[in-house]
PDB file of C-alpha atoms in Angstrom:
ATOM      1  CA  MET S   1      -0.019  -0.003  -0.011  1.00  0.00           C
ATOM      2  CA  GLU S   2       2.916   2.336   0.724  1.00  0.00           C
ATOM      3  CA  HIS S   3       3.970   2.205  -2.926  1.00  0.00           C
ATOM      4  CA  ILE S   4       0.507   3.372  -4.086  1.00  0.00           C
ATOM      5  CA  SER S   5       0.602   6.358  -1.788  1.00  0.00           C
ATOM      6  CA  ILE S   6       4.142   7.353  -2.823  1.00  0.00           C
ATOM      7  CA  GLY S   7       3.166   6.683  -6.498  1.00  0.00           C
ATOM      8  CA  ILE S   8       0.357   9.224  -6.223  1.00  0.00           C
ATOM      9  CA  TYR S   9       2.702  11.912  -4.889  1.00  0.00           C
ATOM     10  CA  ALA S  10       5.242  11.063  -7.573  1.00  0.00           C
ATOM     11  CA  LEU S  11       2.517  11.311 -10.314  1.00  0.00           C
ATOM     12  CA  ILE S  12       1.465  14.717  -9.032  1.00  0.00           C
ATOM     13  CA  ILE S  13       5.113  15.993  -9.053  1.00  0.00           C
ATOM     14  CA  ALA S  14       5.752  14.461 -12.471  1.00  0.00           C
ATOM     15  CA  THR S  15       2.589  16.137 -13.892  1.00  0.00           C
ATOM     16  CA  ALA S  16       3.683  19.482 -12.483  1.00  0.00           C
ATOM     17  CA  VAL S  17       7.147  19.088 -13.954  1.00  0.00           C
ATOM     18  CA  GLY S  18       5.605  18.037 -17.305  1.00  0.00           C
ATOM     19  CA  VAL S  19       3.262  21.005 -17.366  1.00  0.00           C
ATOM     20  CA  SER S  20       6.137  23.360 -16.500  1.00  0.00           C
ATOM     21  CA  ILE S  21       8.243  21.964 -19.369  1.00  0.00           C
ATOM     22  CA  LEU S  22       5.220  22.240 -21.808  1.00  0.00           C
ATOM     23  CA  ALA S  23       4.617  25.816 -20.665  1.00  0.00           C
ATOM     24  CA  LYS S  24       8.243  26.779 -21.352  1.00  0.00           C
ATOM     25  CA  PHE S  25       8.061  25.583 -24.941  1.00  0.00           C
ATOM     26  CA  ARG S  26       4.413  26.430 -25.608  1.00  0.00           C
ATOM     27  CA  PRO S  27       3.553  29.470 -23.564  1.00  0.00           C
ATOM     28  CA  GLN S  28       0.532  30.214 -25.927  1.00  0.00           C
ATOM     29  CA  THR S  29      -1.076  26.932 -24.875  1.00  0.00           C
ATOM     30  CA  ILE S  30      -0.217  26.892 -21.145  1.00  0.00           C
ATOM     31  CA  ALA S  31       0.889  30.018 -19.380  1.00  0.00           C
ATOM     32  CA  PRO S  32       4.236  29.513 -17.462  1.00  0.00           C
ATOM     33  CA  PHE S  33       3.917  28.863 -13.751  1.00  0.00           C
ATOM     34  CA  SER S  34       5.693  32.161 -12.885  1.00  0.00           C
ATOM     35  CA  ASN S  35       3.073  34.148 -14.881  1.00  0.00           C
ATOM     36  CA  VAL S  36       0.215  32.597 -13.089  1.00  0.00           C
ATOM     37  CA  MET S  37       1.901  33.067  -9.700  1.00  0.00           C
ATOM     38  CA  ASN S  38       2.796  36.709 -10.402  1.00  0.00           C
ATOM     39  CA  HIS S  39      -0.821  37.397 -11.275  1.00  0.00           C
ATOM     40  CA  VAL S  40      -2.143  35.525  -8.184  1.00  0.00           C
ATOM     41  CA  LEU S  41       0.396  37.159  -5.895  1.00  0.00           C
ATOM     42  CA  SER S  42      -0.619  40.615  -6.965  1.00  0.00           C
ATOM     43  CA  ASN S  43      -3.558  40.256  -4.592  1.00  0.00           C
ATOM     44  CA  LYS S  44      -2.426  40.778  -1.076  1.00  0.00           C
ATOM     45  CA  THR S  45      -4.742  38.172   0.572  1.00  0.00           C
ATOM     46  CA  ASN S  46      -3.461  35.526  -1.894  1.00  0.00           C
ATOM     47  CA  ARG S  47       0.111  36.628  -1.157  1.00  0.00           C
ATOM     48  CA  PHE S  48      -0.393  36.488   2.553  1.00  0.00           C
ATOM     49  CA  ALA S  49      -2.105  33.056   2.431  1.00  0.00           C
ATOM     50  CA  LEU S  50       0.587  31.441   0.134  1.00  0.00           C
ATOM     51  CA  THR S  51       3.457  33.036   2.122  1.00  0.00           C
ATOM     52  CA  PHE S  52       1.819  31.787   5.261  1.00  0.00           C
ATOM     53  CA  PHE S  53       1.767  28.175   3.893  1.00  0.00           C
ATOM     54  CA  TRP S  54       5.384  28.569   2.827  1.00  0.00           C
ATOM     55  CA  TRP S  55       6.290  29.836   6.285  1.00  0.00           C
ATOM     56  CA  TRP S  56       4.469  26.996   7.969  1.00  0.00           C
ATOM     57  CA  ILE S  57       6.173  24.290   5.800  1.00  0.00           C
ATOM     58  CA  GLY S  58       9.549  25.849   6.919  1.00  0.00           C
ATOM     59  CA  TRP S  59       8.512  25.859  10.459  1.00  0.00           C
ATOM     60  CA  HIS S  60       7.127  22.310  10.386  1.00  0.00           C
ATOM     61  CA  PHE S  61       9.999  20.696   8.441  1.00  0.00           C
ATOM     62  CA  VAL S  62      13.093  22.736   9.148  1.00  0.00           C
ATOM     63  CA  GLY S  63      12.259  24.253  12.504  1.00  0.00           C
ATOM     64  CA  SER S  64      13.296  21.181  14.481  1.00  0.00           C
ATOM     65  CA  PRO S  65      16.421  21.430  16.828  1.00  0.00           C
ATOM     66  CA  TRP S  66      19.664  21.804  14.967  1.00  0.00           C
ATOM     67  CA  PRO S  67      21.815  19.697  14.650  1.00  0.00           C
ATOM     68  CA  VAL S  68      19.362  16.923  14.500  1.00  0.00           C
ATOM     69  CA  ALA S  69      20.046  14.205  17.099  1.00  0.00           C
TER      70      ALA S  69
ATOM     71  CA  MET P   1     -13.917  43.232  -8.406  1.00  0.00           C
ATOM     72  CA  SER P   2     -10.672  42.404 -10.082  1.00  0.00           C
ATOM     73  CA  TYR P   3     -10.269  39.110 -11.925  1.00  0.00           C
ATOM     74  CA  ASP P   4      -7.563  37.673  -9.617  1.00  0.00           C
ATOM     75  CA  THR P   5      -9.707  38.382  -6.605  1.00  0.00           C
ATOM     76  CA  ALA P   6     -12.857  36.965  -8.168  1.00  0.00           C
ATOM     77  CA  MET P   7     -11.246  33.645  -8.929  1.00  0.00           C
ATOM     78  CA  LEU P   8     -10.733  32.883  -5.298  1.00  0.00           C
ATOM     79  CA  LYS P   9     -14.105  34.100  -4.120  1.00  0.00           C
ATOM     80  CA  ILE P  10     -17.615  32.634  -4.035  1.00  0.00           C
ATOM     81  CA  LYS P  11     -20.348  35.207  -3.507  1.00  0.00           C
ATOM     82  CA  GLY P  12     -17.934  37.563  -1.822  1.00  0.00           C
ATOM     83  CA  LEU P  13     -16.554  34.999   0.528  1.00  0.00           C
ATOM     84  CA  THR P  14     -12.779  34.485   0.062  1.00  0.00           C
ATOM     85  CA  LEU P  15     -11.862  30.789   0.314  1.00  0.00           C
ATOM     86  CA  TRP P  16      -8.596  31.257   2.187  1.00  0.00           C
ATOM     87  CA  PRO P  17     -10.167  31.528   5.711  1.00  0.00           C
ATOM     88  CA  VAL P  18     -12.194  28.378   4.989  1.00  0.00           C
ATOM     89  CA  LEU P  19      -9.129  26.455   3.927  1.00  0.00           C
ATOM     90  CA  LEU P  20      -7.059  27.756   6.851  1.00  0.00           C
ATOM     91  CA  ILE P  21      -9.757  26.877   9.379  1.00  0.00           C
ATOM     92  CA  PHE P  22      -9.969  23.381   7.943  1.00  0.00           C
ATOM     93  CA  SER P  23      -6.161  23.123   8.210  1.00  0.00           C
ATOM     94  CA  ALA P  24      -6.383  24.289  11.796  1.00  0.00           C
ATOM     95  CA  PHE P  25      -8.906  21.538  12.508  1.00  0.00           C
ATOM     96  CA  MET P  26      -6.489  18.998  10.936  1.00  0.00           C
ATOM     97  CA  GLN P  27      -3.702  20.288  13.178  1.00  0.00           C
ATOM     98  CA  LEU P  28      -5.831  19.909  16.322  1.00  0.00           C
ATOM     99  CA  LEU P  29      -6.624  16.323  15.228  1.00  0.00           C
ATOM    100  CA  ARG P  30      -2.880  15.530  15.603  1.00  0.00           C
ATOM    101  CA  ASP P  31      -2.744  17.355  18.937  1.00  0.00           C
ATOM    102  CA  ALA P  32      -0.647  20.201  17.401  1.00  0.00           C
ATOM    103  CA  TYR P  33      -2.433  22.961  19.258  1.00  0.00           C
ATOM    104  CA  VAL P  34       0.185  25.588  18.569  1.00  0.00           C
ATOM    105  CA  ASP P  35      -0.059  24.878  14.803  1.00  0.00           C
ATOM    106  CA  GLY P  36      -3.819  25.010  15.024  1.00  0.00           C
ATOM    107  CA  LEU P  37      -3.720  28.380  16.772  1.00  0.00           C
ATOM    108  CA  ILE P  38      -1.395  29.763  14.156  1.00  0.00           C
ATOM    109  CA  TYR P  39      -3.667  28.558  11.372  1.00  0.00           C
ATOM    110  CA  LEU P  40      -6.665  30.332  13.059  1.00  0.00           C
ATOM    111  CA  ILE P  41      -4.650  33.534  13.387  1.00  0.00           C
ATOM    112  CA  ALA P  42      -3.825  33.356   9.698  1.00  0.00           C
ATOM    113  CA  ALA P  43      -7.504  32.917   8.834  1.00  0.00           C
ATOM    114  CA  ILE P  44      -8.344  35.996  10.870  1.00  0.00           C
ATOM    115  CA  VAL P  45      -5.576  37.910   9.097  1.00  0.00           C
ATOM    116  CA  CYS P  46      -7.057  36.894   5.682  1.00  0.00           C
ATOM    117  CA  VAL P  47     -10.415  38.239   6.687  1.00  0.00           C
ATOM    118  CA  LEU P  48      -8.926  41.511   7.840  1.00  0.00           C
ATOM    119  CA  LEU P  49      -6.897  41.869   4.609  1.00  0.00           C
ATOM    120  CA  GLU P  50     -10.143  41.832   2.703  1.00  0.00           C
ATOM    121  CA  ASN P  51     -11.334  44.837   4.759  1.00  0.00           C
ATOM    122  CA  LYS P  52     -10.628  47.986   2.680  1.00  0.00           C
ATOM    123  CA  ALA P  53     -10.810  50.171   5.799  1.00  0.00           C
ATOM    124  CA  ILE P  54      -7.371  49.109   7.100  1.00  0.00           C
ATOM    125  CA  GLU P  55      -5.724  49.435   3.651  1.00  0.00           C
ATOM    126  CA  SER P  56      -4.862  53.101   3.990  1.00  0.00           C
ATOM    127  CA  LEU P  57      -3.149  52.516   7.294  1.00  0.00           C
ATOM    128  CA  PHE P  58      -0.365  50.487   5.598  1.00  0.00           C
ATOM    129  CA  VAL P  59       0.191  52.559   2.423  1.00  0.00           C
ATOM    130  CA  ARG P  60       2.910  54.715   3.933  1.00  0.00           C
ATOM    131  CA  LEU P  61       4.536  51.833   5.808  1.00  0.00           C
ATOM    132  CA  ARG P  62       4.810  49.893   2.568  1.00  0.00           C
ATOM    133  CA  ILE P  63       6.925  52.595   0.969  1.00  0.00           C
ATOM    134  CA  ILE P  64       9.254  52.895   3.966  1.00  0.00           C
ATOM    135  CA  LEU P  65       9.591  49.346   5.096  1.00  0.00           C
ATOM    136  CA  ALA P  66       9.161  46.972   2.193  1.00  0.00           C
ATOM    137  CA  LYS P  67      12.731  46.378   1.010  1.00  0.00           C
ATOM    138  CA  PRO P  68      14.503  46.346   4.439  1.00  0.00           C
ATOM    139  CA  PHE P  69      11.828  44.044   5.755  1.00  0.00           C
ATOM    140  CA  HIS P  70      12.307  41.544   2.963  1.00  0.00           C
ATOM    141  CA  LEU P  71      16.022  41.396   3.667  1.00  0.00           C
ATOM    142  CA  VAL P  72      15.548  40.836   7.364  1.00  0.00           C
ATOM    143  CA  TYR P  73      13.067  38.078   6.661  1.00  0.00           C
ATOM    144  CA  ILE P  74      15.324  36.175   4.222  1.00  0.00           C
ATOM    145  CA  CYS P  75      18.297  36.537   6.558  1.00  0.00           C
ATOM    146  CA  ALA P  76      16.300  35.275   9.576  1.00  0.00           C
ATOM    147  CA  PHE P  77      15.082  32.216   7.651  1.00  0.00           C
ATOM    148  CA  SER P  78      18.507  31.450   6.249  1.00  0.00           C
ATOM    149  CA  SER P  79      19.866  31.375   9.814  1.00  0.00           C
ATOM    150  CA  LEU P  80      17.777  28.215  10.474  1.00  0.00           C
ATOM    151  CA  LEU P  81      20.533  26.329   8.715  1.00  0.00           C
ATOM    152  CA  PHE P  82      23.244  27.400  11.173  1.00  0.00           C
ATOM    153  CA  ILE P  83      21.730  27.942  14.523  1.00  0.00           C
ATOM    154  CA  ASP P  84      20.074  25.680  17.107  1.00  0.00           C
ATOM    155  CA  VAL P  85      16.840  27.551  17.513  1.00  0.00           C
ATOM    156  CA  HIS P  86      15.403  25.008  19.912  1.00  0.00           C
ATOM    157  CA  THR P  87      12.408  25.669  17.740  1.00  0.00           C
ATOM    158  CA  ARG P  88       9.112  26.954  18.939  1.00  0.00           C
ATOM    159  CA  PRO P  89       9.946  30.025  21.084  1.00  0.00           C
ATOM    160  CA  ALA P  90      12.568  31.401  18.771  1.00  0.00           C
ATOM    161  CA  LEU P  91      10.465  30.808  15.612  1.00  0.00           C
ATOM    162  CA  PHE P  92       7.418  32.558  17.056  1.00  0.00           C
ATOM    163  CA  ILE P  93       8.929  35.775  15.818  1.00  0.00           C
ATOM    164  CA  PHE P  94       8.123  34.673  12.248  1.00  0.00           C
ATOM    165  CA  ILE P  95       4.461  34.664  13.206  1.00  0.00           C
ATOM    166  CA  LEU P  96       4.737  38.412  13.674  1.00  0.00           C
ATOM    167  CA  LEU P  97       7.075  38.851  10.681  1.00  0.00           C
ATOM    168  CA  THR P  98       4.929  37.129   8.046  1.00  0.00           C
ATOM    169  CA  PRO P  99       1.715  39.163   8.254  1.00  0.00           C
ATOM    170  CA  ALA P 100       3.726  42.361   8.701  1.00  0.00           C
ATOM    171  CA  LEU P 101       5.717  41.529   5.613  1.00  0.00           C
ATOM    172  CA  ILE P 102       2.555  41.135   3.522  1.00  0.00           C
ATOM    173  CA  LEU P 103       1.012  44.266   4.831  1.00  0.00           C
ATOM    174  CA  VAL P 104       4.052  46.415   4.075  1.00  0.00           C
ATOM    175  CA  GLY P 105       4.947  44.666   0.776  1.00  0.00           C
ATOM    176  CA  PRO P 106       4.297  46.567  -2.461  1.00  0.00           C
ATOM    177  CA  GLN P 107       1.196  45.649  -4.430  1.00  0.00           C
ATOM    178  CA  LYS P 108       0.689  45.828  -8.113  1.00  0.00           C
ATOM    179  CA  TYR P 109      -2.175  44.432 -10.237  1.00  0.00           C
ATOM    180  CA  ILE P 110      -0.770  42.204 -13.067  1.00  0.00           C
ATOM    181  CA  GLU P 111      -2.546  41.997 -16.394  1.00  0.00           C
ATOM    182  CA  THR P 112      -2.704  38.662 -18.117  1.00  0.00           C
ATOM    183  CA  GLN P 113      -1.342  38.514 -21.665  1.00  0.00           C
ATOM    184  CA  ASN P 114      -2.993  35.347 -22.887  1.00  0.00           C
ATOM    185  CA  GLN P 115      -6.287  34.775 -21.085  1.00  0.00           C
ATOM    186  CA  LYS P 116      -6.926  31.299 -22.500  1.00  0.00           C
ATOM    187  CA  ALA P 117      -3.491  30.005 -21.684  1.00  0.00           C
ATOM    188  CA  PHE P 118      -3.625  31.632 -18.267  1.00  0.00           C
ATOM    189  CA  THR P 119      -6.977  29.993 -17.415  1.00  0.00           C
ATOM    190  CA  ARG P 120      -5.822  26.576 -18.695  1.00  0.00           C
ATOM    191  CA  SER P 121      -2.610  26.813 -16.585  1.00  0.00           C
ATOM    192  CA  LYS P 122      -4.608  28.120 -13.571  1.00  0.00           C
ATOM    193  CA  TYR P 123      -6.971  25.165 -13.514  1.00  0.00           C
ATOM    194  CA  ILE P 124      -4.210  22.579 -14.078  1.00  0.00           C
ATOM    195  CA  LEU P 125      -2.227  23.933 -11.163  1.00  0.00           C
ATOM    196  CA  LEU P 126      -5.398  24.225  -9.043  1.00  0.00           C
ATOM    197  CA  GLY P 127      -6.153  20.599  -9.884  1.00  0.00           C
ATOM    198  CA  LEU P 128      -2.696  19.459  -8.888  1.00  0.00           C
ATOM    199  CA  ALA P 129      -2.869  21.383  -5.613  1.00  0.00           C
ATOM    200  CA  ILE P 130      -6.276  19.810  -4.829  1.00  0.00           C
ATOM    201  CA  ALA P 131      -4.983  16.312  -5.740  1.00  0.00           C
ATOM    202  CA  LEU P 132      -1.961  16.825  -3.418  1.00  0.00           C
ATOM    203  CA  GLY P 133      -4.197  18.187  -0.666  1.00  0.00           C
ATOM    204  CA  LEU P 134      -6.670  15.381  -0.796  1.00  0.00           C
ATOM    205  CA  THR P 135      -3.879  12.727  -0.864  1.00  0.00           C
ATOM    206  CA  GLU P 136      -2.283  14.349   2.118  1.00  0.00           C
ATOM    207  CA  THR P 137      -5.551  14.763   4.004  1.00  0.00           C
ATOM    208  CA  GLY P 138      -6.582  11.215   3.186  1.00  0.00           C
ATOM    209  CA  SER P 139      -3.218   9.714   4.378  1.00  0.00           C
ATOM    210  CA  PHE P 140      -3.363  11.900   7.519  1.00  0.00           C
ATOM    211  CA  LEU P 141      -6.962  10.816   8.417  1.00  0.00           C
ATOM    212  CA  ILE P 142      -6.059   7.192   7.871  1.00  0.00           C
ATOM    213  CA  SER P 143      -2.955   7.502  10.090  1.00  0.00           C
ATOM    214  CA  VAL P 144      -4.989   9.083  12.986  1.00  0.00           C
ATOM    215  CA  THR P 145      -7.546   6.281  12.899  1.00  0.00           C
ATOM    216  CA  GLY P 146      -4.923   3.883  14.093  1.00  0.00           C
ATOM    217  CA  ILE P 147      -4.197   1.939  10.855  1.00  0.00           C
ATOM    218  CA  ASN P 148      -0.521   1.453  10.164  1.00  0.00           C
ATOM    219  CA  ASP P 149       0.642   4.933   9.000  1.00  0.00           C
ATOM    220  CA  ARG P 150       3.420   3.433   6.991  1.00  0.00           C
ATOM    221  CA  ASP P 151       0.854   2.043   4.529  1.00  0.00           C
ATOM    222  CA  PHE P 152      -0.408   5.579   3.740  1.00  0.00           C
ATOM    223  CA  PRO P 153       2.450   7.862   4.509  1.00  0.00           C
ATOM    224  CA  THR P 154       2.009  11.655   4.663  1.00  0.00           C
ATOM    225  CA  ILE P 155       4.612  13.989   3.125  1.00  0.00           C
ATOM    226  CA  SER P 156       6.041  14.525   6.607  1.00  0.00           C
ATOM    227  CA  LEU P 157       6.636  10.824   7.069  1.00  0.00           C
ATOM    228  CA  ILE P 158       8.273  10.444   3.643  1.00  0.00           C
ATOM    229  CA  LEU P 159      10.572  13.390   4.226  1.00  0.00           C
ATOM    230  CA  ASP P 160      11.554  12.476   7.781  1.00  0.00           C
ATOM    231  CA  PRO P 161      14.623  10.300   6.876  1.00  0.00           C
ATOM    232  CA  THR P 162      15.946  13.065   4.625  1.00  0.00           C
ATOM    233  CA  LEU P 163      15.414  15.688   7.314  1.00  0.00           C
ATOM    234  CA  HIS P 164      17.394  13.634   9.810  1.00  0.00           C
ATOM    235  CA  HIS P 165      20.602  13.941   7.736  1.00  0.00           C
ATOM    236  CA  ASP P 166      22.602  17.197   7.618  1.00  0.00           C
ATOM    237  CA  VAL P 167      23.006  17.107   3.810  1.00  0.00           C
ATOM    238  CA  GLY P 168      19.319  16.167   3.119  1.00  0.00           C
ATOM    239  CA  ARG P 169      18.219  18.943   5.370  1.00  0.00           C
ATOM    240  CA  ALA P 170      20.407  21.427   3.611  1.00  0.00           C
ATOM    241  CA  LEU P 171      19.195  20.202   0.193  1.00  0.00           C
ATOM    242  CA  LEU P 172      15.500  20.734   1.215  1.00  0.00           C
ATOM    243  CA  LEU P 173      16.253  24.130   2.599  1.00  0.00           C
ATOM    244  CA  ILE P 174      17.653  25.379  -0.752  1.00  0.00           C
ATOM    245  CA  PRO P 175      14.376  24.995  -2.723  1.00  0.00           C
ATOM    246  CA  PHE P 176      12.446  26.268   0.293  1.00  0.00           C
ATOM    247  CA  ILE P 177      14.439  29.542   0.395  1.00  0.00           C
ATOM    248  CA  TYR P 178      14.181  29.767  -3.432  1.00  0.00           C
ATOM    249  CA  VAL P 179      10.359  29.546  -3.205  1.00  0.00           C
ATOM    250  CA  GLY P 180      10.455  32.151  -0.470  1.00  0.00           C
ATOM    251  CA  TYR P 181      12.606  34.416  -2.601  1.00  0.00           C
ATOM    252  CA  PHE P 182      10.112  34.083  -5.477  1.00  0.00           C
ATOM    253  CA  LEU P 183       7.160  34.833  -3.158  1.00  0.00           C
ATOM    254  CA  LEU P 184       8.827  37.917  -1.701  1.00  0.00           C
ATOM    255  CA  PHE P 185      10.977  39.338  -4.557  1.00  0.00           C
ATOM    256  CA  SER P 186       8.880  38.430  -7.617  1.00  0.00           C
ATOM    257  CA  LYS P 187      10.090  40.772 -10.379  1.00  0.00           C
ATOM    258  CA  GLU P 188       6.608  41.627 -11.673  1.00  0.00           C
ATOM    259  CA  LYS P 189       5.821  43.377  -8.426  1.00  0.00           C
ATOM    260  CA  ASN P 190       6.983  47.032  -8.197  1.00  0.00           C
TER     261      ASN P 190
END
């Protein structure tokens, strides 16, 4: 069962990478990730919420005692 | 109502507080009360940010503080690699820094060049984010019901071995800081 779960995560990441590559070569079909994010981040609530999630990920994953025992 | 605001709203209700309150509930389920509280505070800040009355209070602060504030924030986060922060108390400062940063940060509405491509890209990214969120939430809910959590690992569980090695930790910190740099220093903003 573990492999199925990890496989789903891998599929999501692979799709994201594939879409990014496609957007790089065909920007008229799919807008590049940075364009979408720049547009979304121009609204302050979006910017706060996304920065908050980024902050929390750092706090959750990296904010453990250093060096790790 | 601008297009970018409209796409995250349903009948005037922004979706961020709903998502943040749901996340707070998830944190409480795993007995992470501090995390839950932080999520609730973030939800309240999102509601306040939609209130136009407080907007004018921060206009002057933005001009004066935006750039120095960004630099302080990036330096503070980078220090996580080198110092033993003994975590929670020291990192609480970021709870104050993050909303303040957003409030003083410059704002600029960005026009979309190709509306069709933009919409297509937006829905693909949104779909991926929802798929990731559902997988993570499903794995988490299964793990708290007492079933072997190794069968349905959350992202935390998968990344744990990497985070327990110095090199792995440093490698994960690099993309993290890069994403933060993009969020805070995005070129398209003034």
